[in-house]
Coordinates of C-alpha atoms in Angstrom, one line a residue:
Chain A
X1 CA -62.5 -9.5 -4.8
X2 CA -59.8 -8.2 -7.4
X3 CA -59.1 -5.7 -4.1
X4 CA -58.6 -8.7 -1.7
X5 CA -56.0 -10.4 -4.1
X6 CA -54.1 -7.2 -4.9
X7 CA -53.8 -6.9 -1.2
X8 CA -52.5 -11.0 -0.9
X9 CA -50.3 -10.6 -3.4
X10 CA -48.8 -7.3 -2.1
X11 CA -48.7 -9.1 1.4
X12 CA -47.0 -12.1 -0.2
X13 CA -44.5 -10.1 -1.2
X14 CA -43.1 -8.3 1.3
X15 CA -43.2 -11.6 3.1
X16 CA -41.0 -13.0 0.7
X17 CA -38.9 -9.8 1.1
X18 CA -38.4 -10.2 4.8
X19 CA -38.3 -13.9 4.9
X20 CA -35.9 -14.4 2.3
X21 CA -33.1 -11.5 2.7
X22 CA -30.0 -13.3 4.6
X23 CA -28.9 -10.6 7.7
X24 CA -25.3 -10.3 5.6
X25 CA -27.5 -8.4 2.8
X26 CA -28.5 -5.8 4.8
X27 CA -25.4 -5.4 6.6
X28 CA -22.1 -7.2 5.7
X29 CA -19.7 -8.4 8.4
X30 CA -16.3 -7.2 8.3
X31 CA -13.8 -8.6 10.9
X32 CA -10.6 -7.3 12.3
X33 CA -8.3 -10.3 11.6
X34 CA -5.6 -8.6 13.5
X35 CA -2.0 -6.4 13.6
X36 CA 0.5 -7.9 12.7
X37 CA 4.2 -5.8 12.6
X38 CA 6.4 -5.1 9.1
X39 CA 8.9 -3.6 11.4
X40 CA 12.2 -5.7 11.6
X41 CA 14.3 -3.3 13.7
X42 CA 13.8 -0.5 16.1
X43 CA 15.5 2.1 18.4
X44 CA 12.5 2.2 20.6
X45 CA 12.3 -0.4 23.5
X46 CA 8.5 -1.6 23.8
X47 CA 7.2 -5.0 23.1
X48 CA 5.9 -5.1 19.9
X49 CA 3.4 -8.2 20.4
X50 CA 2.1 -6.4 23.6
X51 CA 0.8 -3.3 22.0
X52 CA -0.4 -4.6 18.7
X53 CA -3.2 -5.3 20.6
X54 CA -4.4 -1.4 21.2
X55 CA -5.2 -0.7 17.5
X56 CA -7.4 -3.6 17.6
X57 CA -9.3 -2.4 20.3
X58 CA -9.4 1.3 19.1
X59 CA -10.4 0.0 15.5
X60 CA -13.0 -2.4 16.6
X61 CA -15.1 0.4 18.7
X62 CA -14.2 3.0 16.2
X63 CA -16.4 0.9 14.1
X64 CA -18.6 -0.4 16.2
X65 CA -21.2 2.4 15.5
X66 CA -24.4 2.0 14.9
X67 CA -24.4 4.5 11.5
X68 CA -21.4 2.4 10.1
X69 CA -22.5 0.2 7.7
X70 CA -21.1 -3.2 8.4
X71 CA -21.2 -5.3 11.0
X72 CA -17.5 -5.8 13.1
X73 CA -16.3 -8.4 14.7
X74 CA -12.5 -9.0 16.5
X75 CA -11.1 -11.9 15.1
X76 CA -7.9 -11.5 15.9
X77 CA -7.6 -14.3 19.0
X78 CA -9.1 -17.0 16.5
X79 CA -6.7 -16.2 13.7
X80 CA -3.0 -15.5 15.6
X81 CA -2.1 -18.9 13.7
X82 CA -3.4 -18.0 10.7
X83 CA -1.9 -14.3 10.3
X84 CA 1.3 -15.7 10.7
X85 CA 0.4 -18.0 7.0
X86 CA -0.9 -14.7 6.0
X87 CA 0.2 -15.3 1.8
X88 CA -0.8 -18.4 1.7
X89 CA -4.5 -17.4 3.5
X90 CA -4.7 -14.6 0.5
X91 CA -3.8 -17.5 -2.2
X92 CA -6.2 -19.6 -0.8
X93 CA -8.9 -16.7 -1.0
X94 CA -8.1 -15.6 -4.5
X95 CA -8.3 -19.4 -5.6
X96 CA -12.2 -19.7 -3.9
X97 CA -11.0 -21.6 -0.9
X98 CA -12.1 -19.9 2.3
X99 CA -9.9 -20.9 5.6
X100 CA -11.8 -22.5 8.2
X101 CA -11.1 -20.2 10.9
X102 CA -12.9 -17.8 8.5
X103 CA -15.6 -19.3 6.9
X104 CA -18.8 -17.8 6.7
X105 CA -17.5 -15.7 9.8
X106 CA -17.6 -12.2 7.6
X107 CA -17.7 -10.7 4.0
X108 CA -14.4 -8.5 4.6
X109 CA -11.5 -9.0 6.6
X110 CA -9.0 -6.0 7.7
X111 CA -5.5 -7.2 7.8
X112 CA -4.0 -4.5 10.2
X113 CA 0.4 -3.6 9.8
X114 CA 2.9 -1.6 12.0
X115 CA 4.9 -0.6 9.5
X116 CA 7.0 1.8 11.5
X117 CA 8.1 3.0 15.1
X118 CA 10.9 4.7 15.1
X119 CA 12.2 7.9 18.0
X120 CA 13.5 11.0 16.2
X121 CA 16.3 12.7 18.5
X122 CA 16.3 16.6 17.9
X123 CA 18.5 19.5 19.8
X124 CA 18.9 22.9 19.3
X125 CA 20.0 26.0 21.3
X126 CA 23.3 27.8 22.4
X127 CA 24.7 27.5 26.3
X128 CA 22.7 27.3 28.9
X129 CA 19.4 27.8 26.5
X130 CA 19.5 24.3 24.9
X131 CA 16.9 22.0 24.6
X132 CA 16.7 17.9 22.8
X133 CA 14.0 16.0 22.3
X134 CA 12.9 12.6 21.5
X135 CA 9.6 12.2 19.0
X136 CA 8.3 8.7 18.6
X137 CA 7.1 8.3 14.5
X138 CA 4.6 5.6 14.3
X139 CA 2.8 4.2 11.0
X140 CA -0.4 1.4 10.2
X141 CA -1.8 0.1 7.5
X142 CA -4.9 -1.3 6.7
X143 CA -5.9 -3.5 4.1
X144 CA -9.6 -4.9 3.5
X145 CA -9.7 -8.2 2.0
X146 CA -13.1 -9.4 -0.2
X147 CA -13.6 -12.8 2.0
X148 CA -15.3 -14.4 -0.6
X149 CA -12.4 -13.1 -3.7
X150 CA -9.4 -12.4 -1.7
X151 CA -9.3 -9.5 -3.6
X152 CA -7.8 -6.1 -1.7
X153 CA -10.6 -3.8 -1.8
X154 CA -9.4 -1.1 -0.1
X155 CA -6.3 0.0 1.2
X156 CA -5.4 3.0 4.3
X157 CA -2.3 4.1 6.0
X158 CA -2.2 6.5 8.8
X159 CA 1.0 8.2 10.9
X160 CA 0.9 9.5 14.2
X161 CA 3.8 11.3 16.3
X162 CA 4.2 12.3 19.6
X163 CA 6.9 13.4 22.4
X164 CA 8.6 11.0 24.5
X165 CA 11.4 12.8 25.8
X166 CA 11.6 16.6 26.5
X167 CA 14.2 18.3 28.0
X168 CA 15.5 22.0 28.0
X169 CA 17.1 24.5 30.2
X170 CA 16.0 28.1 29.2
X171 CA 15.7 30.0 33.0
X172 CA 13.4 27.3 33.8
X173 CA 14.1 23.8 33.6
X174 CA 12.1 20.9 32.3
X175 CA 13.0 17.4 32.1
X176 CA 10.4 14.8 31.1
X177 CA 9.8 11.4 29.5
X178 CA 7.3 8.7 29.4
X179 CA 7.9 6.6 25.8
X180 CA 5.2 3.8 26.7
X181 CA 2.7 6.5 27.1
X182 CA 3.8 8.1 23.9
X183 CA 3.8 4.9 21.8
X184 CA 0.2 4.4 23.4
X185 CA -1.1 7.4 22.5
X186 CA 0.6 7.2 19.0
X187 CA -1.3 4.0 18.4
X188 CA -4.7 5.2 19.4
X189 CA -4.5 8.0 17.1
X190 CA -3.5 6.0 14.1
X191 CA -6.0 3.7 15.0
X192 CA -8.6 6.1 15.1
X193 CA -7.2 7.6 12.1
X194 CA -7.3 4.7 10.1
X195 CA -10.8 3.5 11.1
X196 CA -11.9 7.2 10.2
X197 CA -10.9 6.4 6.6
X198 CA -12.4 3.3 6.4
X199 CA -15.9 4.8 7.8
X200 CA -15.1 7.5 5.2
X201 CA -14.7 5.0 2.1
X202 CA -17.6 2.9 3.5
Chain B
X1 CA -57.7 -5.5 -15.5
X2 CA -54.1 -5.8 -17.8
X3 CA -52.9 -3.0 -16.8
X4 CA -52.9 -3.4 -12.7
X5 CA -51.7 -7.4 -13.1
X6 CA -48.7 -5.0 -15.1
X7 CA -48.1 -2.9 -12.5
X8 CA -48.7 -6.1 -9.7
X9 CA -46.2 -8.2 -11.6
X10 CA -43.8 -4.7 -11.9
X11 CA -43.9 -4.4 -8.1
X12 CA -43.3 -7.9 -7.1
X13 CA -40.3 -8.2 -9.7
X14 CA -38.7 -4.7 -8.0
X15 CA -39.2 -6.9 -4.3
X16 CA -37.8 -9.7 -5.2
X17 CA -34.9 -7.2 -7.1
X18 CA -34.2 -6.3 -3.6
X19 CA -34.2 -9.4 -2.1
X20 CA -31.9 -10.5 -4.5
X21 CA -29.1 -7.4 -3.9
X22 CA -26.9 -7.9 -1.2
X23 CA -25.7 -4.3 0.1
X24 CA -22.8 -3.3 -1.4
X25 CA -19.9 -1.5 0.5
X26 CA -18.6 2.1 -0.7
X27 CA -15.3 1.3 -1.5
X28 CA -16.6 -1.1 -4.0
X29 CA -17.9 1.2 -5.9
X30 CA -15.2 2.5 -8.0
X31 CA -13.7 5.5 -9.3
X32 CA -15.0 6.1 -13.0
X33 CA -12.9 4.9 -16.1
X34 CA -10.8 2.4 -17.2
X35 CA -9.3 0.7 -14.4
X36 CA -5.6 0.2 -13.2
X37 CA -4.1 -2.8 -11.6
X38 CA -1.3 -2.0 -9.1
X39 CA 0.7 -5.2 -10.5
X40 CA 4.2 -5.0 -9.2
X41 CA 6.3 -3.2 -6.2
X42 CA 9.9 -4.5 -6.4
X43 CA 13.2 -3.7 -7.3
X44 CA 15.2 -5.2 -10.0
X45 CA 18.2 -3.5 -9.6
X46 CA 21.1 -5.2 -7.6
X47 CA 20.1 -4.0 -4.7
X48 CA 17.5 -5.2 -2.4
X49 CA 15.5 -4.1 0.5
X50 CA 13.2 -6.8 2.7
X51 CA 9.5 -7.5 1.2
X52 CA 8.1 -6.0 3.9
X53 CA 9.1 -2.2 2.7
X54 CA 8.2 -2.8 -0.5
X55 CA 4.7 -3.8 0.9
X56 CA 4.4 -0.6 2.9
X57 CA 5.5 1.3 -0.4
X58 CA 2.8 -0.1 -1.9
X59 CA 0.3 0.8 0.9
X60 CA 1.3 4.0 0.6
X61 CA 1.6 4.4 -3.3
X62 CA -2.5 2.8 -3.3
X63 CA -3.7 5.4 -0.5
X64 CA -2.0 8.7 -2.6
X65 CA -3.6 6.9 -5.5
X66 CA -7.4 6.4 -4.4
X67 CA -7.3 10.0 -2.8
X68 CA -6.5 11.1 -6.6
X69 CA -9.5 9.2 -7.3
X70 CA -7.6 6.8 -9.9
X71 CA -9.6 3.4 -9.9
X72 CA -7.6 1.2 -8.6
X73 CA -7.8 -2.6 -8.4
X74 CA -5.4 -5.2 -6.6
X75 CA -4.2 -8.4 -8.5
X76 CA -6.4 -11.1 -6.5
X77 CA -3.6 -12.8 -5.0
X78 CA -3.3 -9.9 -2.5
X79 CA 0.8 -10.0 -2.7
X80 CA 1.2 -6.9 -4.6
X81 CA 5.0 -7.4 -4.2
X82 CA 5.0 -10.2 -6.3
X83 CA 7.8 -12.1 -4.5
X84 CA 6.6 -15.7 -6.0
X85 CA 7.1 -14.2 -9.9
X86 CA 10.2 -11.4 -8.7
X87 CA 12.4 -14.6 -7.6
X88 CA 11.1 -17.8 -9.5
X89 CA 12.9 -19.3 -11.8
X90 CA 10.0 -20.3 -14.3
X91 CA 8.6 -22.0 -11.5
X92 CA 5.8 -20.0 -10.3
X93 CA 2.3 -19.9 -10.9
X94 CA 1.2 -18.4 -13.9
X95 CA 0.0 -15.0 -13.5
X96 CA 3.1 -14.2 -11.1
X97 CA 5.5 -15.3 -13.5
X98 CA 4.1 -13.0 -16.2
X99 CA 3.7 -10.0 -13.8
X100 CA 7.5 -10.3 -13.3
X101 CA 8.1 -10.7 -17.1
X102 CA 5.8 -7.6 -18.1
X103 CA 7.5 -5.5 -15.3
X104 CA 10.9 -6.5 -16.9
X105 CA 10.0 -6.2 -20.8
X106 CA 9.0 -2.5 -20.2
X107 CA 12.1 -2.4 -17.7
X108 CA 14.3 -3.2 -20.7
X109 CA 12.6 -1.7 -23.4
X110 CA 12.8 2.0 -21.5
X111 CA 15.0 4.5 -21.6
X112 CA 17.2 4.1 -18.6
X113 CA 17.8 0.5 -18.9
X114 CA 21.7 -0.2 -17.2
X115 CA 23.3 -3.9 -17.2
X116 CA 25.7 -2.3 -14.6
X117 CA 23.1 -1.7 -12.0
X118 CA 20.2 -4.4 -13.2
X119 CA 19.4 -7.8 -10.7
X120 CA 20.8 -10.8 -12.2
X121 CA 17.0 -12.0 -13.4
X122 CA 16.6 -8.6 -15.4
X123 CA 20.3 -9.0 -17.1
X124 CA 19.3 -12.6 -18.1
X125 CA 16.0 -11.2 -19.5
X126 CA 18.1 -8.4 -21.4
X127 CA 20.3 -10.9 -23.0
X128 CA 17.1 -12.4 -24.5
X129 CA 15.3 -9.5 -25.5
X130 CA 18.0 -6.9 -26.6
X131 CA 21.2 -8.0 -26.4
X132 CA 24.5 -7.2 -25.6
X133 CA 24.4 -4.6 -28.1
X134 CA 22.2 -2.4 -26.0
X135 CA 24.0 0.4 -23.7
X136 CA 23.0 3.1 -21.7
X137 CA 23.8 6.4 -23.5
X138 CA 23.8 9.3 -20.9
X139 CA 22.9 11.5 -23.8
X140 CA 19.6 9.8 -24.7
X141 CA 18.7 9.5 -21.0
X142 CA 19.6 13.7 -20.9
X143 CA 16.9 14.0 -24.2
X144 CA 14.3 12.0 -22.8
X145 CA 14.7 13.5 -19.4
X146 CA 13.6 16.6 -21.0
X147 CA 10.4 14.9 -22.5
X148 CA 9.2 12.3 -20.6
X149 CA 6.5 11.8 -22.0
X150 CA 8.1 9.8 -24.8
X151 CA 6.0 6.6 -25.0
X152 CA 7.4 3.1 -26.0
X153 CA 6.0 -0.2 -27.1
X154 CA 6.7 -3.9 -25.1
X155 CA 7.3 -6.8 -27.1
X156 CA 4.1 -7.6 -28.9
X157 CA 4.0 -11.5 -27.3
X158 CA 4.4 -9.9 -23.6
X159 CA 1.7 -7.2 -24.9
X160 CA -0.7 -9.8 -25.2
X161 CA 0.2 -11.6 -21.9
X162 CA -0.4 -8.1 -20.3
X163 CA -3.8 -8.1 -21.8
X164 CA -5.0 -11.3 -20.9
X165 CA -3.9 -10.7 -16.8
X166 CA -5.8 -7.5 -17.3
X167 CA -8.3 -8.4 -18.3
X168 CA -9.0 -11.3 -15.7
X169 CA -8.5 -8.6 -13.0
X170 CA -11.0 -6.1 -14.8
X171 CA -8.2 -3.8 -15.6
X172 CA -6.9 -2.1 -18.6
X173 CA -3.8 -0.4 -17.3
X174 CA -1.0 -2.3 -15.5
X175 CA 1.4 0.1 -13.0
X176 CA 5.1 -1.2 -11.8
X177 CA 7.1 0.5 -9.6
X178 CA 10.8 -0.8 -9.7
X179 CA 12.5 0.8 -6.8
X180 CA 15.7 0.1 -7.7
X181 CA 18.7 1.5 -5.7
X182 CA 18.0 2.6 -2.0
X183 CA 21.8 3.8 -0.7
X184 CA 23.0 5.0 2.7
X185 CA 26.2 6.8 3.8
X186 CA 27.8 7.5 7.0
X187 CA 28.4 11.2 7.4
X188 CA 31.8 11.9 9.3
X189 CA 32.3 15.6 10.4
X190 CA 34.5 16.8 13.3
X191 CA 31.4 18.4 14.8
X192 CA 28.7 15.7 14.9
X193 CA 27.6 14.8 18.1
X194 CA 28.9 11.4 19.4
X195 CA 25.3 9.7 20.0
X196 CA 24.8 5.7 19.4
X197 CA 25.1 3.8 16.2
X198 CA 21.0 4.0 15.4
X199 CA 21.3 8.2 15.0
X200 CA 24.8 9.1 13.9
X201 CA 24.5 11.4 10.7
X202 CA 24.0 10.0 7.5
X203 CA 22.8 10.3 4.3
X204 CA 20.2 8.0 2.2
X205 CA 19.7 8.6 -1.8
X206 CA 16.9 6.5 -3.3
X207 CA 15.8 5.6 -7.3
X208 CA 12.8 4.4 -8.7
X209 CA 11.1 4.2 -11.9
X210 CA 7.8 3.6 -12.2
X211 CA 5.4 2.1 -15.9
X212 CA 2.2 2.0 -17.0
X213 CA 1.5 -0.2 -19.5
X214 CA -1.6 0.2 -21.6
X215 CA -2.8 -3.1 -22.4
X216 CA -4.9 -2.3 -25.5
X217 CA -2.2 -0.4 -27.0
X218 CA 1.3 -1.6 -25.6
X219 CA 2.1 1.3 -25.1
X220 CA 4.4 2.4 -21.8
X221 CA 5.0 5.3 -20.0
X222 CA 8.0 5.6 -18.4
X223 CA 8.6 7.5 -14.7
X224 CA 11.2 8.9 -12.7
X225 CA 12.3 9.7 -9.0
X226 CA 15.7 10.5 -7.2
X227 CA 14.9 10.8 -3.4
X228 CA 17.6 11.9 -0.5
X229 CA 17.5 12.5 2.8
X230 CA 19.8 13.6 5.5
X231 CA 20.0 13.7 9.3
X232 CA 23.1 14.6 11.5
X233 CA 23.1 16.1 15.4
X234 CA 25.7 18.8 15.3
X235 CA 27.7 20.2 18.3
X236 CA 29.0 23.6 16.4
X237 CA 31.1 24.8 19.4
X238 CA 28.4 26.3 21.6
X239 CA 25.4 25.8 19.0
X240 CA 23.2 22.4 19.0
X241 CA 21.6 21.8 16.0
X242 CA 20.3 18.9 13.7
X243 CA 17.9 15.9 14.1
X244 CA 19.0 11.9 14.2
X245 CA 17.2 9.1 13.3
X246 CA 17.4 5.3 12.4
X247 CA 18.0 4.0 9.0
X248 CA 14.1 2.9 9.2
X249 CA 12.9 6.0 9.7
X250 CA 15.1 7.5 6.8
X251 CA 13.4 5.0 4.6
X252 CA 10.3 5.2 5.9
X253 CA 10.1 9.1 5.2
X254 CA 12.1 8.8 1.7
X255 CA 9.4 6.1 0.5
X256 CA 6.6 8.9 1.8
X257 CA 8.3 11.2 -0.6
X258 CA 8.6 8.8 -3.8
X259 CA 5.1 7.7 -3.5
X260 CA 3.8 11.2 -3.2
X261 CA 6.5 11.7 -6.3
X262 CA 5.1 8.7 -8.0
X263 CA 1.3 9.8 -7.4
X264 CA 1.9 13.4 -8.8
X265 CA 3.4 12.0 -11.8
X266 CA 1.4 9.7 -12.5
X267 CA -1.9 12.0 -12.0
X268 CA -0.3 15.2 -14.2
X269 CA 2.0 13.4 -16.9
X270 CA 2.0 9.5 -16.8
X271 CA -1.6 8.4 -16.8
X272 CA -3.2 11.4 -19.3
X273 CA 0.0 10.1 -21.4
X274 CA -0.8 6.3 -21.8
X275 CA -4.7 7.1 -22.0
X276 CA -3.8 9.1 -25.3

């Protein structure tokens, strides 16, 4: 008898256990709210709206891994409007009011930045052994926002360069260029970069 | 009988312990010690760059920071530029307008204070605080230069301001950065390579100081960095040599080098200083 209701009670707890525990507690949800550029003025001719979107993509399937911790979700369609009230969201937050477009959607929100893009022109050589380059220097931030607070909880930046122009005339001769492709690749790695830091912290 | 209801009670308790802890994320877990709020990045000398770079500054100057392992915490309005309190005019919300006043008490109490090179807020704060009396005296700045880790106190009403906004963030240390003269120059030689506005040569020289306020003790350390960069494409005769970039870039990679300034500082001399 005193067996039978050890056992019931045991049972009637881990019952409550699994009935109870909300799915945020065993994994919170952190959505990618979106990117969103600091840069005012640059010498290299992309559209900066158009490729905002790649470190979204690279960020959310970055995370998107099973041994990560959290739950991710891409926000960043629902929220356009409200990344562009962006201080006024993080007031609201750190005074308890959650914004509708957020609420009860996640537990952390990553506010993405481009925060530079910028080509670097370079040359070097004597006659007919010269060479110039041009290097496109790209730089995002990250920062994680408590959804419930508003408090920053974490914070990442990450840089990535690579080539967009090359030419040079030393017997053989080389001339090529492909900026988009570089700003592309730039963004992936940063991306990647950044979402390797989160995992890290996490 | 007693002794298994214990341990049944015991176990049920440590269950519903579980139930009742929500997993908590990594980077919530911080560094041990006293904790330091990144209150302030701005300038309040009489120049100014756009928010948005001080942002990124502060980005940068957090990352440098954590990797140190310095536990950090963020004032919970998430604007760590503090535009609201940097240009109110009494009319911002409290804890902004006190950030900006803390941030200017240990800007006028330290040692390189300058009316000739101070925003217009700052000079109107100075005339409150200490006067037209004060100066700047090359040959104190020369001594202190030598050893900075010469602490100061702020006034004791803005000391206890400083404690109470600490304390509601769960912080006993408050850091500023003022980064207060950013300055570029064309460079003019007979040799530089005629290229488009964006990359001709010139030259970008960058200030900043940088406090941390203990709030138990008032006490501040103050920090310094002069930053410069240069870039110029130069046709010497037959030679090519030299890089060119945008203004941008300049100040993106002179703000990489004052944070990582900033950082080491604060790690080696600033931060064992005001825990003293």
């Amino acid at each position: 008898m005193k067996k039978a209701c050890f056992g019931l009670l045991v049972l009637l707890g881990w019952l409550c256990l699994v009935a109870s525990t909300p799915a945020y507690a065993a994994k919170p949800v952190v959505a990618i709210v979106g990117f969103q550029s600091r840069v005012s003025d640059t010498n290299v001719n992309i559209e900066q709206d158009e490729m905002l979107g790649i470190p979204v993509g690279v960020l959310y399937t970055e995370l998107n891994d099973p041994a990560f911790p959290f739950e991710v979700k891409d926000l960043s369609d629902a929220t356009t409007q409200h990344r562009m009230e962006e201080i006024r969201l993080f007031n609201d937050l750190g005074n308890g009011r959650i914004d509708p477009a957020l609420q009860k959607k996640a537990d952390f929100l990553i506010y993405g930045y481009l925060t530079n893009i910028s080509s670097i022109k370079a040359q070097s050589g004597a006659l007919g052994l010269k060479g110039k380059d041009k290097t496109v220097d790209l730089e995002l931030s990250m920062r994680v926002v408590d959804a419930h607070t508003g408090r920053v909880v974490f914070i990442a930046t990450a840089d990535s360069r690579r080539k967009s122009e090359l030419k040079y005339n030393a017997i053989l001769t080389r001339n090529d260029s492909g900026e988009d492709d570089a700003v592309q690749k730039a963004l992936s790695i940063a991306a990647t970069n950044l979402a390797a830091k989160f995992k890290k912290a996490a | 009988m007693g002794r298994k209801l214990a341990f049944l009670c015991g176990l049920i308790t440590f269950m519903f312990s579980l139930v009742a802890t929500p997993a908590e994320a990594g980077f919530l877990q911080q560094a041990e010690g006293d904790r330091v709020m990144l209150a302030e990045v701005q300038s309040y000398g009489d120049y100014e760059l756009k928010p948005a770079f001080f942002q990124t500054l502060a980005d940068k100057l957090a990352q440098l920071l954590s990797e140190q392992k310095v536990p950090l915490v963020y004032c919970d309005s998430a604007d760590m530029t503090n535009e609201n309190g940097r240009h109110s005019t009494g009319n911002a919300s409290g804890t902004d307008e006190t950030l900006s006043r803390i941030h200017m008490d240990a800007i006028v109490r330290g040692h390189q204070f300058n009316y000739g090179f101070a925003a217009a807020k700052l000079i109107r704060y100075a005339d409150a605080v200490v006067g037209r009396k004060h100066f700047y005296d090359d040959a104190a700045v020369k001594v202190w230069r030598e050893h900075p880790a010469q602490l100061y106190h702020l006034t004791p009403a803005v000391q206890e301001q400083a404690q109470q906004v600490a304390k509601q963030n769960g912080a006993k240390y408050l850091l500023f950065v003022n980064d207060k003269d950013v300055d570029v120059r064309l460079k003019h030689t007979m040799f530089a390579t005629r290229t488009e506005r964006e990359t001709r040569g010139k030259k970008m020289k960058a200030s900043l100081d940088y406090y941390i306020v203990n709030t138990e003790t008032g006490n501040v350390y103050e920090g310094h960095c002069d930053n410069k960069k240069t870039a110029q494409m130069l046709n010497l005769a037959i030679v090519q040599t030299g890089k060119g970039m945008s203004v941008d870039e300049m100040l993106n990679q002179v703000m990489e080098a004052q944070a990582n300034d900033v950082a080491k500082d604060f790690c080696q001399n600033g931060f064992p200083a005001v825990k003293s």
